[in-house]
XYZ file of C-alpha atoms in Angstrom:
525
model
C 30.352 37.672 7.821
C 30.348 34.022 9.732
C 33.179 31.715 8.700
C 31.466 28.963 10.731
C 30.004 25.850 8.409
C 26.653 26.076 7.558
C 25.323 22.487 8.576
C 22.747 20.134 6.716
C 21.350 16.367 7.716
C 20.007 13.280 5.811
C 18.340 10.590 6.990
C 18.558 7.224 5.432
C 15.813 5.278 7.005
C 16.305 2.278 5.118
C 14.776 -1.740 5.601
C 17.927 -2.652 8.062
C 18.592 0.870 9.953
C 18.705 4.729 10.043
C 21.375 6.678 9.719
C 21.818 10.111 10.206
C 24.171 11.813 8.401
C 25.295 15.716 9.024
C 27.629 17.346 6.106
C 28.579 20.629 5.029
C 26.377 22.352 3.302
C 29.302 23.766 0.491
C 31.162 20.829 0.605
C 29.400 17.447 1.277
C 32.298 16.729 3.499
C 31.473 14.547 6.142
C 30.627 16.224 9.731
C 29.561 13.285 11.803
C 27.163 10.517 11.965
C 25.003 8.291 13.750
C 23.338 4.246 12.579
C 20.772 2.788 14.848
C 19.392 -0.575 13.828
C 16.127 -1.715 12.512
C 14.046 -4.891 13.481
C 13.847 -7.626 11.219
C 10.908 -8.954 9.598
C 9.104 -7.648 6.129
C 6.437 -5.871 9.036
C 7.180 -3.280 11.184
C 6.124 -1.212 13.650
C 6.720 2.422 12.485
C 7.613 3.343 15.546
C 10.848 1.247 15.677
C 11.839 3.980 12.675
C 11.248 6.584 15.131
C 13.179 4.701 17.875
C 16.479 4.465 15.598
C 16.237 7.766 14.385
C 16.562 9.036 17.810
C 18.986 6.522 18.857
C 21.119 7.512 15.782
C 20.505 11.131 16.758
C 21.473 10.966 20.024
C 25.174 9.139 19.119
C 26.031 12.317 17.410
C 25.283 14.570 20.154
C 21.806 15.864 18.258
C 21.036 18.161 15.678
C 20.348 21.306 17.366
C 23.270 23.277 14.725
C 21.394 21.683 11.802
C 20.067 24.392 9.632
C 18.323 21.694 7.302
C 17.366 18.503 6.782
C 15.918 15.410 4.466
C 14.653 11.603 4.674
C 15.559 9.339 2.154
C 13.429 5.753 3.097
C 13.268 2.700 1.680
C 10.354 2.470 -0.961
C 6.787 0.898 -1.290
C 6.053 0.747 2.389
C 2.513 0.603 3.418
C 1.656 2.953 6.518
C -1.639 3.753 7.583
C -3.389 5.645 9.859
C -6.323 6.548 11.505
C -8.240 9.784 11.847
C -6.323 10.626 14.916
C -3.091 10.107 13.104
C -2.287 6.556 14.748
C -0.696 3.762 12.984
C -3.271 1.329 12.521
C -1.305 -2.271 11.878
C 2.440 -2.895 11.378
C 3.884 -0.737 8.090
C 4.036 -3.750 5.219
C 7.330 -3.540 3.417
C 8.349 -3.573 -0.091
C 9.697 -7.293 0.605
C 6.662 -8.104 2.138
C 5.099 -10.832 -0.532
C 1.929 -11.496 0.922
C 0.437 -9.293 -1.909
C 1.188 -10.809 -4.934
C -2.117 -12.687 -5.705
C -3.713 -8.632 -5.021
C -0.663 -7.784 -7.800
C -1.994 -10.251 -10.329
C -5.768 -9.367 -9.330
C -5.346 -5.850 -9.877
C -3.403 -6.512 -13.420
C -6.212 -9.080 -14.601
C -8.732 -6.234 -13.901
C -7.510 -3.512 -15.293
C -6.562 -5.684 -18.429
C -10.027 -6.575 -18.611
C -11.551 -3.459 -18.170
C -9.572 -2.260 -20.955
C -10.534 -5.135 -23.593
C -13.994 -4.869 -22.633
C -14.213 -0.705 -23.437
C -12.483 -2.026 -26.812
C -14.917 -4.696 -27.472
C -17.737 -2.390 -27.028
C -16.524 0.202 -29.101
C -16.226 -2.254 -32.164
C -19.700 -3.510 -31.657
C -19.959 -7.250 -32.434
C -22.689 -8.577 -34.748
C -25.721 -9.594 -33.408
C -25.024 -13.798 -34.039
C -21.276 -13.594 -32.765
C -20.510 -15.332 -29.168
C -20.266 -12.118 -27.163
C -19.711 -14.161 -24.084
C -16.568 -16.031 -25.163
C -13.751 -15.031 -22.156
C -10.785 -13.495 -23.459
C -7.585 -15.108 -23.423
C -5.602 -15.002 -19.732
C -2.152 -14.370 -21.471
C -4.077 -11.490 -23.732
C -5.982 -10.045 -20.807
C -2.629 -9.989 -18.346
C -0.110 -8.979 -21.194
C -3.020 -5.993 -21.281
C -3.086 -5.352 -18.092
C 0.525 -5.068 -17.632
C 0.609 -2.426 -20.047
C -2.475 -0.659 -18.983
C -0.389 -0.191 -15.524
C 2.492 1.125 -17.164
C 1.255 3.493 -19.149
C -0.561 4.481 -16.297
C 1.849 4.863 -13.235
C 4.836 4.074 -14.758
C 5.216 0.812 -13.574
C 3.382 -2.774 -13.291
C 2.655 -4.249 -10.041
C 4.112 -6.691 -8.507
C 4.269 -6.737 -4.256
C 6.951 -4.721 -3.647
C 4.182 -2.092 -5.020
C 2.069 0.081 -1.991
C -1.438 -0.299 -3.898
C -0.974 -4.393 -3.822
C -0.670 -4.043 -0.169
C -3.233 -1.608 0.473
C -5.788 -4.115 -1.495
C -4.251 -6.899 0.605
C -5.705 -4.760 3.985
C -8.798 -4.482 2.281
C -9.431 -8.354 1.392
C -7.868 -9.360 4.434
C -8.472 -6.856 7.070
C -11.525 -5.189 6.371
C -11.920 -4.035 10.397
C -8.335 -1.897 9.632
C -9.052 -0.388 6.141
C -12.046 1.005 7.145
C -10.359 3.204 9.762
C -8.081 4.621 7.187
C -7.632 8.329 7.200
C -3.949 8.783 5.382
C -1.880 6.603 3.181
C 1.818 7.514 3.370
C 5.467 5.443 3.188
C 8.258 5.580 5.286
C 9.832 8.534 4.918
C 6.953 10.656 4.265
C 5.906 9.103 8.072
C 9.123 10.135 9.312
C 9.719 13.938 8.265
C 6.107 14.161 9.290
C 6.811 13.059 13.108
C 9.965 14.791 12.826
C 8.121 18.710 12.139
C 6.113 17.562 15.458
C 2.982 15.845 13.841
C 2.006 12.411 15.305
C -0.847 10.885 17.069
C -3.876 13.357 18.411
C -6.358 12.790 20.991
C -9.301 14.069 18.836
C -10.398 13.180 15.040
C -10.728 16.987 14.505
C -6.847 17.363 15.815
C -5.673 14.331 14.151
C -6.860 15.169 10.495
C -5.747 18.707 11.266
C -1.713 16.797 11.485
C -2.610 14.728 8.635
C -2.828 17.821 6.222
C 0.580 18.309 7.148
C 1.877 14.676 5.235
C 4.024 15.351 2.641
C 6.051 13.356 0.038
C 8.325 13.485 -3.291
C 7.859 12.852 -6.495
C 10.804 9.643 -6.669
C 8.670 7.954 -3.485
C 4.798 8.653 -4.918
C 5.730 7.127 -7.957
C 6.588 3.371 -6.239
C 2.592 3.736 -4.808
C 0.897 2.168 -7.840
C -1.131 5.446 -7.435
C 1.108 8.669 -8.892
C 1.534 9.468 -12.280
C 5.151 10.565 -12.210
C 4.412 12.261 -15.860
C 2.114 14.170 -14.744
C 2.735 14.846 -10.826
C -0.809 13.497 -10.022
C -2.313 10.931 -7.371
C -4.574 8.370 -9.689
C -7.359 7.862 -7.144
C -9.238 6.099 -9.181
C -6.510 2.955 -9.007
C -6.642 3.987 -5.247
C -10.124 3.249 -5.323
C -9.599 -0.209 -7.071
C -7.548 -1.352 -3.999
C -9.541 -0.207 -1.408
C -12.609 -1.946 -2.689
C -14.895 0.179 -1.328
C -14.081 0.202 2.583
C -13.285 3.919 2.311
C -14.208 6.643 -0.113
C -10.731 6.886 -1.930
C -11.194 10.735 -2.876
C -11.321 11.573 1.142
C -8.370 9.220 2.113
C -5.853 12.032 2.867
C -2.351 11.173 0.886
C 0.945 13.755 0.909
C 1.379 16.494 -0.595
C 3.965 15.811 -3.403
C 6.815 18.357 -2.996
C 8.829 19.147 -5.835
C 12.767 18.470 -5.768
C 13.776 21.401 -4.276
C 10.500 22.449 -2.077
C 9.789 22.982 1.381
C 8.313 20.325 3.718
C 8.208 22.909 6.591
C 10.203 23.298 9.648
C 11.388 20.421 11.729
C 10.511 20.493 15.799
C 13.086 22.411 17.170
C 13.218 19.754 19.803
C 14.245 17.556 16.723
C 16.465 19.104 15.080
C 17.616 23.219 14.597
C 17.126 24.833 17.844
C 20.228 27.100 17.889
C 19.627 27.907 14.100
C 17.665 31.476 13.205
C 14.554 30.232 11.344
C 14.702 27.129 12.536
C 15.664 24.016 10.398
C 14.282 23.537 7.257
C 12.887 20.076 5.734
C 13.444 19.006 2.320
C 11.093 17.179 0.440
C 12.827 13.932 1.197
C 12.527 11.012 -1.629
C 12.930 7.470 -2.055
C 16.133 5.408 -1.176
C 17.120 4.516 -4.623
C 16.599 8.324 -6.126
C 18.639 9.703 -3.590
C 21.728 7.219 -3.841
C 21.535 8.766 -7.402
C 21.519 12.333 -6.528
C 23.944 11.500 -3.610
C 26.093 10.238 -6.534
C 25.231 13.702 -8.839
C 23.970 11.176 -11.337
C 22.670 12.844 -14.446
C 21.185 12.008 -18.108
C 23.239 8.906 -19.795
C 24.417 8.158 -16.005
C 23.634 4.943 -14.936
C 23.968 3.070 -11.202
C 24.567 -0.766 -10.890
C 24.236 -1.413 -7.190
C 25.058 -4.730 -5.612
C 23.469 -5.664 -2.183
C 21.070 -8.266 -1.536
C 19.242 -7.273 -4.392
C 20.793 -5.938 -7.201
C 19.030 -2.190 -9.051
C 20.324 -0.911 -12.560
C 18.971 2.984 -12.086
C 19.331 5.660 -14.861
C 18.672 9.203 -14.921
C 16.705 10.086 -17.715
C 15.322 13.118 -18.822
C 12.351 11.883 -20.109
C 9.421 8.977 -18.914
C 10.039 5.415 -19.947
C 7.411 2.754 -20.395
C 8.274 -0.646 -20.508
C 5.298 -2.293 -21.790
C 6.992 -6.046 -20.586
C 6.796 -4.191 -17.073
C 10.833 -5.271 -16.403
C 11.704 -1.672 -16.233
C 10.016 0.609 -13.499
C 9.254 4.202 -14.285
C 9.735 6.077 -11.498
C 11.117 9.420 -10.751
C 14.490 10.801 -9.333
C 15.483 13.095 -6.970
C 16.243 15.905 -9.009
C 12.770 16.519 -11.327
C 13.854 13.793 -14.033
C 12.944 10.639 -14.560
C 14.512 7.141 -12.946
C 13.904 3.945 -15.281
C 14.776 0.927 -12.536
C 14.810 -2.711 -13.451
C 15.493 -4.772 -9.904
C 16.844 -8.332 -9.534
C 15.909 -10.102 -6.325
C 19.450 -11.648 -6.341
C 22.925 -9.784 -6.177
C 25.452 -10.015 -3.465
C 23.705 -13.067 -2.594
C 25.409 -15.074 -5.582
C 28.830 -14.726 -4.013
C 27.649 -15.165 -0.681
C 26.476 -18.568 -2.122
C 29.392 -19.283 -3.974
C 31.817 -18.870 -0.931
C 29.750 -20.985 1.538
C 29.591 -23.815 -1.218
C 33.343 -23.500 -1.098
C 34.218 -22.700 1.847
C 36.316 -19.830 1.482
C 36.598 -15.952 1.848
C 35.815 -13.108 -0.325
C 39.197 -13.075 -1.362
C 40.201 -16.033 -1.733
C 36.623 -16.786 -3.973
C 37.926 -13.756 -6.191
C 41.575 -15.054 -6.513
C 39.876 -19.024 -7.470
C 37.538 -16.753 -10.082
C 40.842 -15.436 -11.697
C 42.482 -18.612 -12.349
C 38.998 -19.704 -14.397
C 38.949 -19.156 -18.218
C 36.077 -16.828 -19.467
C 32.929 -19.049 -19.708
C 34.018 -21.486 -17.026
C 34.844 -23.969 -19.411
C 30.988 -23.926 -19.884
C 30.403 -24.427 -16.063
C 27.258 -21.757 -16.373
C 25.291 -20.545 -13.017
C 21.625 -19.951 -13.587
C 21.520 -17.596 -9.797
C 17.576 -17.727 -9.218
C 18.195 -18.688 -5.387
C 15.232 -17.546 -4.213
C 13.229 -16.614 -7.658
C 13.781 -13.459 -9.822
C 12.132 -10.554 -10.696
C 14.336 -9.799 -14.196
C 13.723 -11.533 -15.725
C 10.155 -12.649 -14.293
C 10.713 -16.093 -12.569
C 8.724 -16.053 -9.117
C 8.811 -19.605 -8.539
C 12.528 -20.107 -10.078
C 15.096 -21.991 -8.124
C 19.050 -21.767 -8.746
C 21.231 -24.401 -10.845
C 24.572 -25.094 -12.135
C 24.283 -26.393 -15.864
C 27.007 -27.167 -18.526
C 29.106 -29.416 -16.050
C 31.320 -32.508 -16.772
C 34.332 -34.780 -15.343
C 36.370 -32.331 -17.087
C 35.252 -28.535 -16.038
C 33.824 -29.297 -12.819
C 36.786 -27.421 -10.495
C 36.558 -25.309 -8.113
C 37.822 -22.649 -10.246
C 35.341 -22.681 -12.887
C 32.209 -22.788 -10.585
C 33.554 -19.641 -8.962
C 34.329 -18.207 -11.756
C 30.747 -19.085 -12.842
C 29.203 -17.369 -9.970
C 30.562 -14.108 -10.512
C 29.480 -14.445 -14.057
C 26.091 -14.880 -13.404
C 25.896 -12.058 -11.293
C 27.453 -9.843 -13.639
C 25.027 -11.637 -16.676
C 22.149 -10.745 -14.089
C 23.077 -7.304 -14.157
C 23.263 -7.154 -17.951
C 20.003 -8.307 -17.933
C 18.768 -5.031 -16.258
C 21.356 -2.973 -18.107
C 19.838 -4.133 -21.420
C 16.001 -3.972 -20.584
C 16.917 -0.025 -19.318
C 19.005 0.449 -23.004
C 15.880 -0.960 -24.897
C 13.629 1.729 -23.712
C 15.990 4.168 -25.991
C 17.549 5.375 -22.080
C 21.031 6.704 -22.814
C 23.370 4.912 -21.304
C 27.039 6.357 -21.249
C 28.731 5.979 -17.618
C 28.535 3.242 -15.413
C 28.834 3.082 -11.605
C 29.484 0.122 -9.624
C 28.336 0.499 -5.842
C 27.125 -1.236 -3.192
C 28.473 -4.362 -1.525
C 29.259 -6.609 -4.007
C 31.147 -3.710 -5.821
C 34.137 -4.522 -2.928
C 34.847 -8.015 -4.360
C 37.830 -7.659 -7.007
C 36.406 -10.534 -9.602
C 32.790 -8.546 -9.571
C 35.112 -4.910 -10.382
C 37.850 -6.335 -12.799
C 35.363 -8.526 -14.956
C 32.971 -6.185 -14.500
C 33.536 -4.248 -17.887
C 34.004 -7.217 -20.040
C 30.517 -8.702 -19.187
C 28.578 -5.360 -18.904
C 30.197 -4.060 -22.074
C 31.686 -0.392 -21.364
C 33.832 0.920 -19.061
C 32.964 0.971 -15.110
C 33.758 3.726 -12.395
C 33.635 2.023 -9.026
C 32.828 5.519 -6.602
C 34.570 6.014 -3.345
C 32.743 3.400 -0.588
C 30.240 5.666 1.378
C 26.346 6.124 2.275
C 25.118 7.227 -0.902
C 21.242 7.312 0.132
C 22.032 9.659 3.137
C 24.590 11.752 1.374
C 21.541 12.442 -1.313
C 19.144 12.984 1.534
C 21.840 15.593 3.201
C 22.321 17.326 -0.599
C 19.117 17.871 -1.021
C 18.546 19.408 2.431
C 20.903 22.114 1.281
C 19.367 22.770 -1.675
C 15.986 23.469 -0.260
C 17.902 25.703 2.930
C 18.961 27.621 -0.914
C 16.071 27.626 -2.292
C 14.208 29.403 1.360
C 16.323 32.295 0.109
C 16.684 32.358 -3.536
C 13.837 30.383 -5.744
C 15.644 29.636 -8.236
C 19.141 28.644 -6.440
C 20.774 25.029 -7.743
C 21.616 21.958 -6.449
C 25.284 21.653 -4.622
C 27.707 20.742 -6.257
C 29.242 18.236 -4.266
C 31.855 16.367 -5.610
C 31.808 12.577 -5.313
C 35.165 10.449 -4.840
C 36.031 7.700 -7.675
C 38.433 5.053 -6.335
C 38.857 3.053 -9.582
C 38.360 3.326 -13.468
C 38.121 0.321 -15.005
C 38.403 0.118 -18.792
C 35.955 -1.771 -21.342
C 38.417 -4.565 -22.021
C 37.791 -8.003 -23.527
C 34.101 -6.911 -24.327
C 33.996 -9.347 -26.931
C 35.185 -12.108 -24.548
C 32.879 -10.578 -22.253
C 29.878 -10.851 -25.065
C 30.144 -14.774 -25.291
C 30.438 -15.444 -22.108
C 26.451 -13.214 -21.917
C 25.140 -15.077 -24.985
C 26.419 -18.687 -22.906
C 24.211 -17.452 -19.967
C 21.460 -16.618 -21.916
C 20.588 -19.776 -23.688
C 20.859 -21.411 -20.272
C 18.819 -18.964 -18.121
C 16.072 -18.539 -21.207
């Protein structure tokens, strides 16, 4: 029998570049890897994915020994395309904002649609004011909930359908030449099996059968029931507004956690493998850090980058009626509650530059702070938030006098409120009855020392900080070797690939920690 190492890949094609990442199949142990940058901008030509990913492919010396492979993508993004499988406009992104009036549109009408059905089944008598409008906060509070229970999540314009009914409003010409809805890395694994652009309708819709998808990436669409692994194309219909017939728009097949995609083009990726290489299902970028990190029930991720996520596996659906928490799925045929704060790493970033020092030095001036600054507290809405809701939000520095205002305590307030932040997702996820019983801190902001060694004290349990590495593609790569298992045995499990903690840090001073929440609470509101 062959002692040689059985090879998988995973793509991370996330908002800022692809990497490609080739492991072990038995181990997880790194093999060698490739990054290729992305443009800038929140809209982008999908072929500058397809660009990097070859770039990134070809630093590595290819992928011909691959025997299989997955895309993890960055979620929500919009790409559409024609009946001969070309990309009609620029992909929109999920931090594209230009849809959040279509968000709030799409909220009111559903919410009214709802109260109206209500108010017709409890027939009003025959002198009452049947035309009196319902109340705005009533009608979007309904709304909101109407979403949820029906996708999972509420919309705001991160979501694909708020971007889809953008096209429609706003480019009428391009959403009537839709053929196929898909996101990013549903796009990619497609051109990398050999599907792309054909010079005949017949031909192109023929490659367009071939789209598929995951259940963790359908359910950021606004249009996938994660609960019950179906496309809502009725909601599709909503955003189109009648351009196109939503039950002929072609979307991907949704492949289970373990499934098939097909083969990759051997001039991708698997040419000197028997059988060729295989293609996972793929998945969104959030869902795969998760399985990258063999997250499972009562696990929870707090990841710190520009924005900051608070993911948990969870066995079962969660609805947030408030629409903080987003339902979506993982990676691994669970369930991924997700609350999301627009500001993270950013707070630091802030803090030093208002300073004027390093990393270090910003952590070191944090230490020699007591808890609670004194009272110095930082309210961190730089540019808004999103949990808890406060679009039009701007930053501030409260609690100040002659007395507290040093250096010391507003950097020590800084890494406060970015921990408080975090609690803020931690708790919404906890309220939905989510177990909650291991943290891990990754991500960027998980380097600085003040973020890891206060970390416990203002989150309230203890916190595992995992080994540095590229969680997204590691999950992408795992689940690539699960499917090559599944080709020969149905019912074969995930890998059990072991994942490297650097640092334990114990739930210390959680009472300290406690105060110093409830201080940045009756300041943020």
């Amino acid at each position: 029998m062959s002692s040689e190492k059985v090879l998988v890949a995973g793509v991370d094609t996330s908002t800022q570049s692809c990497k490609v990442r080739v492991s072990d199949a038995a181990t997880g142990a790194l093999v060698r890897m490739g990054v290729a940058k992305h443009p800038d901008g929140t809209s982008v030509n999908p072929q500058a994915w397809w660009d990097a990913y070859q770039e990134a492919v070809a630093q590595i010396g290819g992928l011909d020994d691959v025997a299989a492979l997955s895309v993890g993508g960055q979620q929500h993004g919009m790409v559409l395309l024609d009946d001969h499988g070309r990309v009609i406009r620029d992909a929109l992104l999920w931090n594209d904002t230009r849809s959040a009036e279509q968000a709030e549109k799409l909220i009111v009408e559903l919410g009214e649609e709802a109260l109206a059905t209500e108010g017709k089944a409890d027939e009003a008598p025959a002198d009452s004011d049947t035309n009196t409008p319902a109340d705005p906060d009533a009608v979007h509070a309904r709304g909101i909930r109407e979403w949820v229970h029906a996708v999972g999540t509420s919309l705001i314009a991160s979501i694909t359908i708020t971007k889809v009914r953008w096209v429609a409003e706003n480019e009428p010409e391009n959403a009537r030449r839709i053929a196929a809805i898909c996101l990013p890395h549903d796009w990619l694994t497609w051109r990398i099996a050999g599907y792309g652009p054909q010079a005949s309708a017949e031909e192109g819709l023929k490659a367009l059968s071939h789209l598929t998808t995951d259940r963790s990436d359908a359910s950021g669409t606004g249009y996938f029931d994660p609960a019950t692994n179906q496309y809502r194309r009725d909601l599709l219909a909503k955003a189109l507004l009648g351009t196109v017939d939503a039950q002929k728009v072609i979307l991907p097949e949704v492949i289970s956690p373990a499934g098939i995609a097909g083969t990759a083009d051997p001039a991708q990726a698997g040419k000197n493998v028997e059988g060729g290489c295989v293609l996972g299902a793929g998945g969104g970028d959030n869902a795969m850090a998760s399985f990258g990190l063999s997250m499972g029930a009562g696990d929870v991720s707090i990841s710190l980058g520009t924005s900051g996520v608070a993911a948990a596996v969870s066995p079962t659906p969660a609805y947030d009626d408030t629409g903080a928490v987003n339902g979506f799925a993982d990676a691994s045929g669970q369930f991924l509650p997700l609350a999301c704060t627009i500001n993270a790493s950013r707070i630091t970033n802030a803090g030093c530059q208002m300073l004027g020092t390093s990393f270090d030095e910003f952590a070191e001036l944090a230490f020699q702070a007591q808890p609670g600054a004194q009272g110095v507290t930082l309210v961190p809405f730089f540019d808004g938030e999103r949990t808890p809701n406060r679009p039009t939000a701007s930053a501030r520095l409260e609690g100040m006098n002659l007395a507290n205002t040093t250096r010391e305590n507003i950097a020590r307030a800084f890494v406060e409120a970015l921990l408080c932040t975090q609690r803020d997702c931690l708790e919404d996820v906890r309220a939905l009855g989510v177990p909650v019983r291991r943290l891990l801190l990754i991500g960027g902001g998980a380097r600085s020392a003040a973020v890891r060694k206060l970390g416990p004290s203002i989150l309230g349990m203890e916190v595992s900080v995992p080994h540095t590495d590229e969680y997204v593609a590691i999950g992408a790569a795992r689940q690539a070797a699960w499917a090559l298992a599944t080709s020969s045995d149905p019912k074969a499990q995930a890998p059990a690939w072991p994942v490297e903690i650097d640092e334990v840090y114990p739930a210390t001073d959680v009472e300290v920690g406690e105060k110093v929440y409830r201080q940045y609470v009756s300041h943020r509101g």
